[in-house]
Tab-separated table of C-alpha atoms in Angstrom:
chain	number	residue	atom	x	y	z
A	1	MET	CA	-92.245	-129.775	114.146
A	2	SER	CA	-90.477	-126.798	115.608
A	3	ALA	CA	-92.168	-124.550	118.110
A	4	LEU	CA	-91.788	-121.624	115.706
A	5	ARG	CA	-93.534	-123.526	112.920
A	6	ARG	CA	-96.383	-124.546	115.223
A	7	ILE	CA	-96.891	-120.914	116.238
A	8	GLY	CA	-96.925	-119.883	112.586
A	9	LEU	CA	-99.570	-122.459	111.717
A	10	SER	CA	-101.692	-121.391	114.689
A	11	VAL	CA	-101.586	-117.754	113.624
A	12	LEU	CA	-102.496	-118.770	110.075
A	13	GLY	CA	-105.409	-120.849	111.362
A	14	LEU	CA	-106.744	-117.976	113.429
A	15	ALA	CA	-106.465	-115.672	110.436
A	16	ILE	CA	-108.448	-118.083	108.272
A	17	ILE	CA	-111.170	-118.326	110.949
A	18	ALA	CA	-111.309	-114.525	111.238
A	19	VAL	CA	-111.724	-114.124	107.474
A	20	ALA	CA	-114.432	-116.766	107.419
A	21	MET	CA	-116.310	-115.106	110.272
A	22	SER	CA	-116.102	-111.712	108.613
A	23	SER	CA	-117.945	-113.100	105.591
A	24	VAL	CA	-120.971	-114.095	107.732
A	25	PRO	CA	-123.483	-111.204	107.834
A	26	ALA	CA	-124.294	-109.789	111.249
A	27	ALA	CA	-127.873	-110.217	112.457
A	28	ALA	CA	-130.060	-107.338	111.247
A	29	LYS	CA	-130.797	-104.799	113.977
A	30	LYS	CA	-134.353	-104.806	115.289
A	31	TYR	CA	-136.382	-101.630	115.895
A	32	LYS	CA	-139.372	-101.352	118.223
A	33	MET	CA	-142.412	-99.390	117.016
A	34	LYS	CA	-145.401	-98.528	119.205
A	35	LEU	CA	-148.618	-98.010	117.206
A	36	SER	CA	-151.031	-95.938	119.258
A	37	ILE	CA	-154.637	-94.702	119.047
A	38	ILE	CA	-157.085	-93.345	121.629
A	39	VAL	CA	-160.075	-95.508	120.641
A	40	ALA	CA	-160.724	-99.228	120.139
A	41	ASN	CA	-162.891	-101.594	118.083
A	42	ASP	CA	-163.285	-99.132	115.228
A	43	PRO	CA	-161.514	-98.445	111.889
A	44	LEU	CA	-158.540	-96.797	113.628
A	45	HIS	CA	-158.037	-100.017	115.571
A	46	GLU	CA	-158.125	-101.952	112.296
A	47	PHE	CA	-155.636	-99.433	110.923
A	48	ILE	CA	-152.898	-100.055	113.467
A	49	LYS	CA	-153.437	-103.822	113.284
A	50	LYS	CA	-153.126	-103.765	109.495
A	51	TYR	CA	-150.122	-101.442	109.575
A	52	LYS	CA	-148.410	-103.763	112.056
A	53	THR	CA	-148.851	-106.699	109.667
A	54	VAL	CA	-147.633	-104.743	106.640
A	55	ILE	CA	-144.640	-103.030	108.270
A	56	GLU	CA	-143.350	-106.243	109.831
A	57	LYS	CA	-143.680	-108.083	106.526
A	58	ASN	CA	-142.139	-105.323	104.424
A	59	SER	CA	-139.246	-104.824	106.831
A	60	GLY	CA	-138.492	-108.536	107.024
A	61	GLY	CA	-139.102	-108.390	110.761
A	62	GLN	CA	-136.567	-105.629	111.386
A	63	ILE	CA	-139.372	-103.405	112.625
A	64	GLN	CA	-141.321	-105.044	115.437
A	65	ALA	CA	-144.626	-103.264	116.032
A	66	THR	CA	-146.964	-103.392	119.032
A	67	VAL	CA	-150.492	-101.962	119.026
A	68	TYR	CA	-151.736	-99.723	121.846
A	69	PRO	CA	-155.469	-98.884	121.529
A	70	SER	CA	-157.728	-97.139	124.066
A	71	ALA	CA	-155.334	-94.288	124.930
A	72	GLN	CA	-152.958	-96.642	126.739
A	73	LEU	CA	-150.124	-94.210	125.985
A	74	GLY	CA	-152.087	-91.152	127.068
A	75	LYS	CA	-154.652	-88.714	125.742
A	76	ILE	CA	-154.234	-86.930	122.429
A	77	PRO	CA	-152.062	-83.981	123.598
A	78	ARG	CA	-149.625	-86.365	125.311
A	79	GLN	CA	-149.412	-88.606	122.270
A	80	VAL	CA	-148.750	-85.710	119.918
A	81	GLU	CA	-146.088	-84.509	122.332
A	82	GLY	CA	-144.681	-88.053	122.383
A	83	LEU	CA	-144.384	-88.009	118.593
A	84	GLN	CA	-142.348	-84.824	118.759
A	85	LEU	CA	-140.123	-86.145	121.537
A	86	GLY	CA	-139.673	-89.609	120.052
A	87	THR	CA	-141.363	-91.512	122.898
A	88	VAL	CA	-144.326	-92.458	120.662
A	89	GLU	CA	-143.259	-93.825	117.284
A	90	PHE	CA	-146.670	-93.879	115.532
A	91	PHE	CA	-150.029	-92.265	116.279
A	92	GLY	CA	-153.221	-92.773	114.274
A	93	THR	CA	-155.796	-89.990	114.582
A	94	PRO	CA	-158.049	-87.547	112.715
A	95	THR	CA	-155.780	-84.933	111.177
A	96	GLY	CA	-157.460	-81.950	112.860
A	97	PHE	CA	-156.018	-82.985	116.218
A	98	LEU	CA	-152.569	-81.943	114.981
A	99	LYS	CA	-153.539	-78.363	114.170
A	100	GLY	CA	-151.404	-77.291	117.139
A	101	VAL	CA	-148.369	-78.740	115.364
A	102	ASP	CA	-149.239	-76.992	112.110
A	103	SER	CA	-152.433	-75.071	111.375
A	104	ARG	CA	-152.649	-76.547	107.871
A	105	PHE	CA	-153.723	-79.896	109.312
A	106	GLN	CA	-157.220	-78.470	109.818
A	107	VAL	CA	-158.033	-77.681	106.176
A	108	LEU	CA	-159.791	-81.005	105.587
A	109	GLU	CA	-162.469	-80.361	108.213
A	110	VAL	CA	-164.390	-77.675	106.306
A	111	PRO	CA	-167.938	-78.360	105.095
A	112	GLY	CA	-169.072	-78.457	101.502
A	113	VAL	CA	-165.860	-79.490	99.724
A	114	PHE	CA	-166.677	-83.196	99.385
A	115	ASN	CA	-169.961	-84.716	98.265
A	116	SER	CA	-169.304	-88.340	99.292
A	117	PRO	CA	-166.785	-90.451	101.207
A	118	LEU	CA	-165.330	-91.712	97.922
A	119	HIS	CA	-164.933	-88.170	96.579
A	120	ALA	CA	-163.131	-87.231	99.789
A	121	HIS	CA	-160.897	-90.310	99.775
A	122	LYS	CA	-159.828	-89.858	96.156
A	123	THR	CA	-158.986	-86.219	96.820
A	124	ILE	CA	-156.882	-86.733	99.925
A	125	THR	CA	-154.956	-89.700	98.484
A	126	ASP	CA	-154.150	-87.931	95.228
A	127	PRO	CA	-150.363	-87.335	95.312
A	128	GLU	CA	-150.888	-83.694	94.283
A	129	PHE	CA	-152.508	-83.063	97.664
A	130	ARG	CA	-151.384	-86.022	99.782
A	131	THR	CA	-147.633	-85.487	99.448
A	132	PRO	CA	-147.404	-81.851	100.593
A	133	PHE	CA	-150.135	-82.278	103.202
A	134	LEU	CA	-148.384	-85.141	104.992
A	135	GLU	CA	-145.107	-83.200	105.051
A	136	VAL	CA	-146.315	-80.024	106.765
A	137	GLY	CA	-145.360	-81.183	110.265
A	138	THR	CA	-141.862	-82.530	109.563
A	139	LYS	CA	-140.075	-79.443	110.857
A	140	LYS	CA	-142.023	-79.843	114.103
A	141	GLY	CA	-140.999	-83.495	114.451
A	142	VAL	CA	-144.075	-85.181	112.951
A	143	LYS	CA	-144.322	-86.867	109.545
A	144	GLY	CA	-147.511	-88.240	108.010
A	145	VAL	CA	-147.171	-91.596	106.264
A	146	SER	CA	-150.784	-92.627	105.703
A	147	LEU	CA	-154.011	-90.775	104.909
A	148	TRP	CA	-157.514	-92.193	104.433
A	149	MET	CA	-161.148	-91.226	104.833
A	150	TYR	CA	-162.817	-92.365	108.053
A	151	GLY	CA	-166.332	-91.103	107.401
A	152	PRO	CA	-168.853	-88.257	107.615
A	153	THR	CA	-170.154	-86.334	110.605
A	154	SER	CA	-173.312	-87.007	112.582
A	155	TYR	CA	-174.898	-85.502	115.694
A	156	ALA	CA	-175.659	-87.742	118.678
A	157	THR	CA	-178.198	-86.068	120.958
A	158	MET	CA	-180.192	-86.481	124.130
A	159	LYS	CA	-183.309	-85.082	122.424
A	160	PRO	CA	-184.051	-85.646	118.722
A	161	VAL	CA	-182.828	-83.272	116.030
A	162	ARG	CA	-185.331	-83.799	113.231
A	163	THR	CA	-185.275	-80.365	111.624
A	164	LEU	CA	-182.793	-77.563	111.110
A	165	ALA	CA	-184.657	-75.537	113.734
A	166	ASP	CA	-183.950	-78.228	116.335
A	167	PHE	CA	-180.256	-77.251	116.427
A	168	LYS	CA	-181.084	-73.829	117.857
A	169	GLY	CA	-180.200	-73.278	121.487
A	170	ARG	CA	-178.424	-76.652	121.857
A	171	LYS	CA	-174.848	-77.190	123.054
A	172	PHE	CA	-172.742	-79.594	120.986
A	173	ARG	CA	-169.291	-80.927	121.687
A	174	VAL	CA	-166.929	-79.965	118.863
A	175	LEU	CA	-163.210	-79.929	118.209
A	176	ALA	CA	-161.423	-76.807	119.379
A	177	THR	CA	-161.324	-75.225	115.925
A	178	LYS	CA	-162.866	-72.047	114.568
A	179	VAL	CA	-164.491	-73.988	111.740
A	180	GLU	CA	-166.426	-76.391	113.985
A	181	VAL	CA	-167.409	-73.674	116.439
A	182	GLU	CA	-168.622	-71.502	113.555
A	183	ILE	CA	-170.697	-74.349	112.088
A	184	MET	CA	-172.606	-74.479	115.349
A	185	ASN	CA	-172.917	-70.687	115.529
A	186	ARG	CA	-174.542	-70.499	112.109
A	187	LEU	CA	-177.068	-73.145	113.090
A	188	GLY	CA	-178.004	-71.176	116.192
A	189	ALA	CA	-176.264	-73.682	118.462
A	190	THR	CA	-173.183	-73.443	120.701
A	191	GLY	CA	-170.004	-75.365	120.020
A	192	VAL	CA	-168.301	-76.612	123.187
A	193	PRO	CA	-164.681	-77.736	122.600
A	194	MET	CA	-164.042	-80.868	124.628
A	195	PRO	CA	-161.811	-83.980	124.504
A	196	TYR	CA	-163.711	-86.892	122.994
A	197	SER	CA	-163.025	-89.089	126.035
A	198	GLU	CA	-165.045	-86.688	128.202
A	199	THR	CA	-168.194	-86.591	126.061
A	200	VAL	CA	-170.183	-89.471	127.579
A	201	PRO	CA	-169.843	-88.126	131.158
A	202	ALA	CA	-170.690	-84.648	129.834
A	203	LEU	CA	-173.881	-85.980	128.264
A	204	GLN	CA	-174.796	-87.814	131.462
A	205	ARG	CA	-174.349	-84.625	133.491
A	206	ARG	CA	-176.301	-82.557	130.928
A	207	MET	CA	-173.276	-80.330	130.391
A	208	ILE	CA	-173.896	-80.691	126.649
A	209	ASP	CA	-176.921	-81.647	124.567
A	210	GLY	CA	-175.077	-83.549	121.868
A	211	VAL	CA	-171.827	-84.622	120.283
A	212	ARG	CA	-170.637	-83.774	116.778
A	213	SER	CA	-168.532	-86.694	115.543
A	214	ASN	CA	-168.829	-89.807	113.374
A	215	ILE	CA	-171.510	-92.459	113.792
A	216	THR	CA	-168.976	-95.310	113.631
A	217	VAL	CA	-166.686	-94.132	116.409
A	218	MET	CA	-169.648	-93.130	118.570
A	219	ASN	CA	-171.075	-96.615	118.080
A	220	ALA	CA	-167.749	-98.140	119.170
A	221	THR	CA	-167.620	-95.940	122.270
A	222	LYS	CA	-171.277	-96.729	123.070
A	223	HIS	CA	-172.553	-93.174	123.059
A	224	HIS	CA	-175.989	-94.701	122.354
A	225	THR	CA	-176.160	-95.798	125.990
A	226	VAL	CA	-176.755	-92.127	126.822
A	227	ALA	CA	-177.727	-90.341	123.601
A	228	LYS	CA	-180.753	-92.145	122.159
A	229	PHE	CA	-180.872	-90.146	118.926
A	230	ILE	CA	-178.362	-89.593	116.141
A	231	THR	CA	-178.887	-87.319	113.150
A	232	VAL	CA	-176.812	-88.218	110.103
A	233	VAL	CA	-175.970	-85.026	108.195
A	234	ASN	CA	-172.662	-85.724	106.368
A	235	ASP	CA	-171.803	-82.027	106.419
A	236	THR	CA	-168.073	-82.719	106.666
A	237	TYR	CA	-165.860	-85.775	106.215
A	238	ILE	CA	-163.325	-86.853	108.827
A	239	PRO	CA	-159.904	-87.920	107.523
A	240	CYS	CA	-157.485	-89.988	109.571
A	241	ALA	CA	-153.724	-90.213	109.266
A	242	GLY	CA	-150.822	-92.231	110.558
A	243	PHE	CA	-148.079	-89.989	111.928
A	244	VAL	CA	-144.555	-91.091	112.785
A	245	SER	CA	-142.004	-89.435	115.021
A	246	MET	CA	-139.173	-87.786	113.093
A	247	ALA	CA	-136.884	-88.323	116.090
A	248	TRP	CA	-137.494	-92.077	115.834
A	249	LEU	CA	-137.549	-92.205	112.039
A	250	LYS	CA	-134.100	-90.617	111.733
A	251	GLN	CA	-132.630	-93.489	113.759
A	252	LEU	CA	-133.605	-95.965	111.044
A	253	PRO	CA	-131.485	-96.869	108.013
A	254	LYS	CA	-132.658	-95.177	104.803
A	255	ASN	CA	-134.188	-98.367	103.436
A	256	LEU	CA	-136.357	-98.799	106.542
A	257	GLN	CA	-137.380	-95.136	106.485
A	258	LYS	CA	-138.728	-95.723	102.987
A	259	ILE	CA	-140.506	-98.893	104.089
A	260	VAL	CA	-142.230	-96.988	106.916
A	261	ALA	CA	-143.624	-94.490	104.400
A	262	ASP	CA	-144.435	-97.029	101.677
A	263	SER	CA	-146.267	-99.256	104.142
A	264	GLY	CA	-148.463	-96.328	105.140
A	265	ARG	CA	-149.438	-95.752	101.523
A	266	GLU	CA	-150.070	-99.460	101.018
A	267	VAL	CA	-152.847	-99.657	103.629
A	268	GLU	CA	-154.859	-96.602	102.528
A	269	ASP	CA	-157.291	-98.259	100.112
A	270	PHE	CA	-157.795	-101.140	102.523
A	271	MET	CA	-158.649	-98.656	105.244
A	272	TYR	CA	-161.141	-96.775	103.093
A	273	LYS	CA	-163.020	-100.022	102.382
A	274	THR	CA	-162.797	-101.004	106.039
A	275	SER	CA	-164.144	-97.667	107.275
A	276	GLN	CA	-167.059	-97.830	104.823
A	277	ALA	CA	-167.946	-101.323	106.004
A	278	TYR	CA	-167.874	-100.141	109.614
A	279	GLY	CA	-170.061	-97.175	108.700
A	280	SER	CA	-172.646	-99.433	107.070
A	281	ARG	CA	-172.858	-101.533	110.235
A	282	ALA	CA	-172.846	-98.577	112.620
A	283	GLU	CA	-176.391	-97.414	111.890
A	284	GLN	CA	-177.720	-100.864	112.720
A	285	GLY	CA	-175.582	-100.837	115.857
A	286	TRP	CA	-177.382	-97.711	117.034
A	287	ARG	CA	-180.791	-99.210	116.238
A	288	ASP	CA	-179.915	-102.458	118.007
A	289	ALA	CA	-179.054	-100.373	121.081
A	290	GLY	CA	-182.521	-98.827	121.024
A	291	ALA	CA	-181.491	-95.498	119.496
A	292	GLU	CA	-183.164	-93.731	116.582
A	293	VAL	CA	-181.233	-92.847	113.412
A	294	ILE	CA	-182.562	-89.632	111.868
A	295	ARG	CA	-181.995	-87.788	108.595
A	296	LEU	CA	-183.048	-84.250	107.788
A	297	SER	CA	-185.612	-83.623	105.094
A	298	ALA	CA	-184.231	-82.826	101.646
A	299	SER	CA	-185.090	-79.141	102.053
A	300	ASP	CA	-183.494	-78.889	105.507
A	301	GLN	CA	-180.407	-80.768	104.335
A	302	LYS	CA	-180.027	-78.340	101.427
A	303	LYS	CA	-180.504	-75.319	103.705
A	304	PHE	CA	-178.030	-76.769	106.232
A	305	MET	CA	-175.312	-77.022	103.599
A	306	GLU	CA	-176.066	-73.587	102.152
A	307	THR	CA	-175.686	-72.174	105.662
A	308	VAL	CA	-172.311	-73.751	106.430
A	309	ASN	CA	-170.656	-74.000	102.996
A	310	PRO	CA	-169.148	-70.473	103.030
A	311	ILE	CA	-167.275	-71.107	106.296
A	312	GLY	CA	-164.166	-72.621	104.708
A	313	ASP	CA	-163.565	-69.697	102.366
A	314	GLU	CA	-164.406	-67.117	105.036
A	315	ILE	CA	-162.169	-68.570	107.756
A	316	LEU	CA	-159.383	-70.617	106.177
A	317	GLY	CA	-159.385	-69.053	102.729
A	318	LYS	CA	-158.326	-65.730	104.211
A	319	ARG	CA	-155.575	-66.995	106.514
A	320	ALA	CA	-152.078	-66.616	105.120
A	321	ASP	CA	-150.791	-69.657	107.033
A	322	VAL	CA	-153.318	-72.095	105.546
A	323	LYS	CA	-154.637	-70.516	102.361
A	324	ALA	CA	-152.271	-72.274	99.941
A	325	MET	CA	-153.059	-75.733	101.354
A	326	PHE	CA	-156.777	-74.923	101.485
A	327	GLU	CA	-156.801	-73.879	97.820
A	328	LEU	CA	-154.783	-76.975	96.849
A	329	MET	CA	-157.394	-79.178	98.527
A	330	LYS	CA	-160.224	-77.494	96.623
A	331	LYS	CA	-158.311	-77.687	93.347
A	332	THR	CA	-157.604	-81.379	93.806
A	333	SER	CA	-161.196	-82.134	94.789
A	334	LYS	CA	-162.458	-80.780	91.454
A	335	LYS	CA	-160.810	-83.709	89.663
A	336	TYR	CA	-163.230	-86.091	91.337
A	337	ASN	CA	-166.320	-83.961	91.850
């Protein structure tokens, strides 16, 4: 065989190998996703664990998620900042904590709109409300992909609150919002905005008399080691959401972007059932820790709600930046009232 012929056959062989190799699909690119919360051993912890399972399954392993509870990636302001910068891919939190990103995120915290956790959950997961609400932060780098109802508010205190009059003169930790501060004002109390992580030391030092939050999360963070009384009022209902970083999301192929959003929707009903189960166990958790669980009398409960119900309309209903979203929430809630 001539040298020229051998060279020709070699070139042909290499060409055949190249064609064969080109028909073998390249390994799918993997994407890392940090799932972060500031608490642990509560429904939010269950949320990021469930989302991890669902997103990895739905993406065929292309998205590899890692859970970071207990504020391992920083306190709330740093995590929200991380979402906007793309250093935190996913953050699970009550929606009111993102009011600095967009003021409309606070509309769900008003009293008197919902009459039960189920009523609240059906309202916020109705596409008429859910879709526009989760999109309000996209221009600021934050997109909501999941929304579910965590549970109602309670008041953990150093001294018992058995009647409406017992609120007067007390200082309660609240979120830094006009609505929560005004709720306290109308009860004759003082609302003290404070990061949740600082509340137990503040109780120990008598800087505050109580904490306005949810009985489940306060059980998980062992507030009953300091506050030996908790008054269950259910005046408002706390929603939680899963937010993703737009900077990170835009790096994904379109099909994975859709999977990120669809996976968030998929876990919502599971999370509602999970949060309700946690709530049912939380009261016993407080009792087992030697704390007393209190409820107002029917007349005081009615007067409490009559006192605080107008706050939403008077504060948010008159603000041009939030009014449309506030009215949409109320309209949607009427379907399930």
